[in-house]
Coordinates of N, CA and C and ligand atoms in Angstrom, one line a residue:
M766 N 0.7 -1.1 0.0 CA -0.1 0.0 0.1 C 0.4 1.2 0.0
S767 N 0.6 2.0 -1.1 CA 1.3 3.2 -0.9 C 0.9 4.5 -1.0
T768 N -0.4 4.3 -0.4 CA -1.6 5.5 -0.2 C -1.2 6.5 0.9
A769 N -0.2 6.1 1.6 CA 0.2 7.3 2.8 C 1.3 8.3 1.6
L770 N 1.7 7.7 0.8 CA 2.6 8.5 0.0 C 1.9 9.6 -0.6
V771 N 0.6 9.3 -1.0 CA -0.1 10.3 -1.8 C -0.9 11.3 -1.3
G772 N -0.7 12.6 -1.3 CA -1.7 13.6 -0.6 C -3.1 13.5 -1.1
R773 N -4.0 12.7 -0.2 CA -5.2 12.6 -0.8 C -6.3 14.0 -0.2
P774 N -6.7 14.2 -1.5 CA -7.8 15.3 -1.3 C -8.9 15.2 -0.8
L775 N -8.8 14.8 0.5 CA -10.1 14.5 1.3 C -10.0 15.4 2.5
S776 N -11.3 15.3 3.3 CA -11.8 15.5 4.7 C -12.2 14.2 5.3
T777 N -11.4 14.4 6.7 CA -11.8 13.2 7.6 C -12.8 13.9 8.8
E778 N -13.1 15.3 8.4 CA -13.7 15.8 10.0 C -14.9 15.2 9.5
P779 N -15.5 15.1 11.4 CA -16.8 14.3 11.5 C -18.2 14.5 10.4
A780 N -18.4 16.2 10.4 CA -19.5 16.4 9.3 C -19.5 15.8 8.2
T781 N -17.9 15.6 7.4 CA -17.6 15.4 6.3 C -17.8 13.5 6.0
V782 N -17.3 13.0 7.2 CA -17.9 11.7 7.4 C -19.2 11.4 7.2
A783 N -19.9 11.7 8.1 CA -21.3 11.8 8.4 C -22.0 11.9 6.4
W784 N -21.8 12.9 6.0 CA -22.0 13.4 4.6 C -21.6 12.2 3.7
C785 N -20.7 11.6 3.9 CA -20.2 10.4 3.1 C -21.2 9.2 3.7
A786 N -20.8 9.0 4.5 CA -22.2 7.8 4.9 C -23.5 8.0 4.5
Q787 N -23.9 9.3 4.8 CA -25.2 9.1 4.5 C -25.6 8.7 3.0
R788 N -24.6 8.9 2.0 CA -24.9 9.0 1.0 C -23.9 7.5 0.6
G789 N -23.9 6.6 1.4 CA -22.9 5.3 1.1 C -22.0 5.5 0.2
H790 N -20.9 6.3 0.8 CA -19.2 6.7 0.2 C -19.2 6.9 -1.4
P791 N -19.9 7.5 -1.9 CA -19.8 7.8 -3.5 C -18.4 8.3 -3.8
W792 N -18.1 7.8 -5.2 CA -16.7 7.9 -5.3 C -17.0 9.6 -6.2
T793 N -16.3 10.1 -5.5 CA -16.5 11.8 -6.0 C -14.7 12.4 -6.3
T794 N -13.8 11.6 -5.7 CA -12.2 12.1 -6.2 C -11.8 10.7 -6.7
Y795 N -10.9 11.1 -8.0 CA -9.9 10.2 -8.8 C -8.7 11.0 -8.9
N796 N -7.5 10.2 -8.2 CA -6.4 10.8 -8.8 C -5.4 10.5 -9.6
P797 N -5.0 10.8 -11.1 CA -4.8 10.1 -12.3 C -3.1 9.6 -11.8
W798 N -2.6 10.3 -10.7 CA -1.6 10.0 -10.6 C -0.9 8.5 -9.9
A799 N -2.1 8.2 -8.8 CA -2.0 7.4 -8.1 C -3.0 6.4 -8.4
D800 N -3.6 6.8 -9.9 CA -4.7 5.9 -10.5 C -5.6 5.0 -9.5
R801 N -6.0 6.1 -8.7 CA -6.9 5.5 -7.4 C -8.3 6.5 -7.5
T802 N -9.3 5.7 -6.9 CA -10.5 6.3 -6.4 C -11.1 6.4 -5.0
W803 N -11.4 7.5 -4.3 CA -11.6 7.7 -3.1 C -13.3 8.2 -3.1
C804 N -13.7 7.9 -1.9 CA -14.7 8.5 -1.7 C -14.6 9.9 -0.8
R805 N -15.5 10.9 -0.6 CA -14.9 12.1 0.0 C -14.1 12.2 1.5
C806 N -14.5 10.9 2.2 CA -14.0 10.9 3.4 C -12.5 10.0 3.5
G807 N -12.9 9.1 2.5 CA -11.3 8.5 2.3 C -11.9 6.9 2.7
A808 N -13.1 6.5 3.6 CA -13.0 5.2 3.9 C -13.5 4.1 3.1
R809 N -14.0 4.4 1.8 CA -14.1 3.6 0.8 C -13.2 4.1 -0.4
Q810 N -12.0 3.2 -1.0 CA -11.4 3.6 -1.9 C -11.1 2.5 -2.7
S811 N -10.5 2.4 -4.2 CA -10.2 1.5 -5.3 C -9.4 1.7 -5.7
P812 N -8.3 1.0 -6.3 CA -7.5 1.3 -7.6 C -8.4 1.2 -8.5
G813 N -7.7 2.2 -9.7 CA -7.9 2.4 -10.6 C -9.2 3.7 -11.1
Q814 N -9.8 3.9 -11.6 CA -10.5 4.7 -12.0 C -12.4 4.4 -11.8
M815 N -12.9 5.1 -10.5 CA -14.2 4.1 -10.9 C -15.4 5.5 -11.3
P816 N -16.7 4.9 -12.0 CA -17.5 5.8 -12.1 C -17.9 6.8 -11.1
P817 N -17.6 8.2 -11.3 CA -18.4 9.0 -10.3 C -19.5 9.2 -10.1
D818 N -19.8 9.6 -8.7 CA -21.0 9.8 -8.3 C -21.4 11.2 -8.7
W819 N -22.2 11.4 -10.1 CA -22.1 12.9 -10.2 C -23.4 13.8 -9.4
G820 N -24.1 13.2 -8.8 CA -25.0 13.8 -7.6 C -24.2 14.3 -6.6
A821 N -23.5 13.3 -6.2 CA -22.6 13.5 -4.9 C -21.7 14.9 -5.5
K822 N -20.9 14.6 -6.7 CA -19.9 15.7 -6.9 C -20.3 17.0 -7.0
W823 N -22.0 16.8 -8.0 CA -22.6 17.8 -7.9 C -22.7 19.2 -6.4
E824 N -23.1 18.1 -5.3 CA -23.4 18.4 -4.0 C -22.0 19.5 -3.5
L825 N -20.7 18.8 -4.2 CA -19.7 19.3 -3.8 C -19.0 20.6 -4.2
F826 N -19.3 20.2 -5.9 CA -18.3 21.0 -6.4 C -19.0 22.1 -7.2
H827 N -20.5 22.0 -7.1 CA -21.1 23.3 -8.1 C -22.1 24.0 -6.9
D828 N -22.1 25.2 -7.7 CA -23.0 26.2 -6.8 C -24.2 26.8 -7.7
H829 N -24.7 26.1 -8.7 CA -26.1 26.0 -9.0 C -27.1 25.2 -9.0
P830 N -28.3 25.2 -9.1 CA -29.5 24.2 -9.0 C -28.8 23.0 -9.7
Y831 N -29.2 21.7 -9.3 CA -28.8 20.5 -10.1 C -29.6 20.8 -11.3
G832 N -29.1 20.0 -12.5 CA -29.8 19.7 -14.0 C -29.6 21.1 -14.5
V833 N -29.1 22.1 -14.3 CA -29.0 23.3 -15.0 C -27.7 23.2 -15.4
P834 N -27.4 23.9 -17.1 CA -26.2 23.8 -17.8 C -25.0 24.3 -16.8
C835 N -24.2 23.6 -16.9 CA -22.6 23.5 -15.9 C -21.7 24.5 -16.5
R836 N -21.6 25.5 -16.0 CA -20.4 26.1 -16.8 C -19.2 26.0 -15.8
C837 N -19.2 25.6 -14.3 CA -18.2 25.5 -13.5 C -16.8 25.2 -14.2
Y838 N -16.8 24.0 -15.2 CA -15.3 23.9 -15.3 C -14.9 24.6 -16.5
L839 N -15.6 25.8 -16.8 CA -14.8 26.9 -18.0 C -14.3 27.4 -17.3
P840 N -13.2 28.1 -18.1 CA -12.5 29.1 -17.5 C -13.1 30.4 -17.1
A841 N -13.0 31.2 -16.1 CA -13.6 32.3 -16.0 C -14.0 33.3 -17.0
A842 N -13.2 33.4 -17.9 CA -13.5 34.7 -18.9 C -14.8 34.0 -19.9
Q843 N -15.1 32.4 -20.0 CA -16.2 32.4 -20.6 C -17.4 32.3 -20.0
R844 N -17.1 32.0 -18.6 CA -18.6 32.0 -18.0 C -19.3 33.5 -17.9
V845 N -18.1 34.3 -17.9 CA -18.8 35.7 -18.0 C -19.5 36.3 -19.0
S846 N -19.2 35.6 -20.1 CA -19.6 35.7 -21.4 C -20.8 35.3 -21.6
Q847 N -21.5 34.1 -20.9 CA -22.4 33.3 -21.4 C -23.5 33.4 -20.5
Ligands
ZN2344 ZN1 -16.5 8.1 2.4
ZN2345 ZN1 -21.8 23.2 -12.1

């Protein structure tokens, strides 16, 4: 196991663990360097790239209603013009 060597973009705060457990530890984070996928709190992980849980990812990373067109991943310049 080499996971200790990899900076894991996770939080293990109780609120985060509760959020994650409520949703069954959905896959939210894939690290291509480690070729490994984590749930948000890290309790669940798997080698390789697992299909992400888009609902959970939306809750974590998006600041607009679910289902509307997403511009979160566009450069800021393109976001203002739309
Ligand atoms: Zn979790
Ligand atoms: Zn979005």
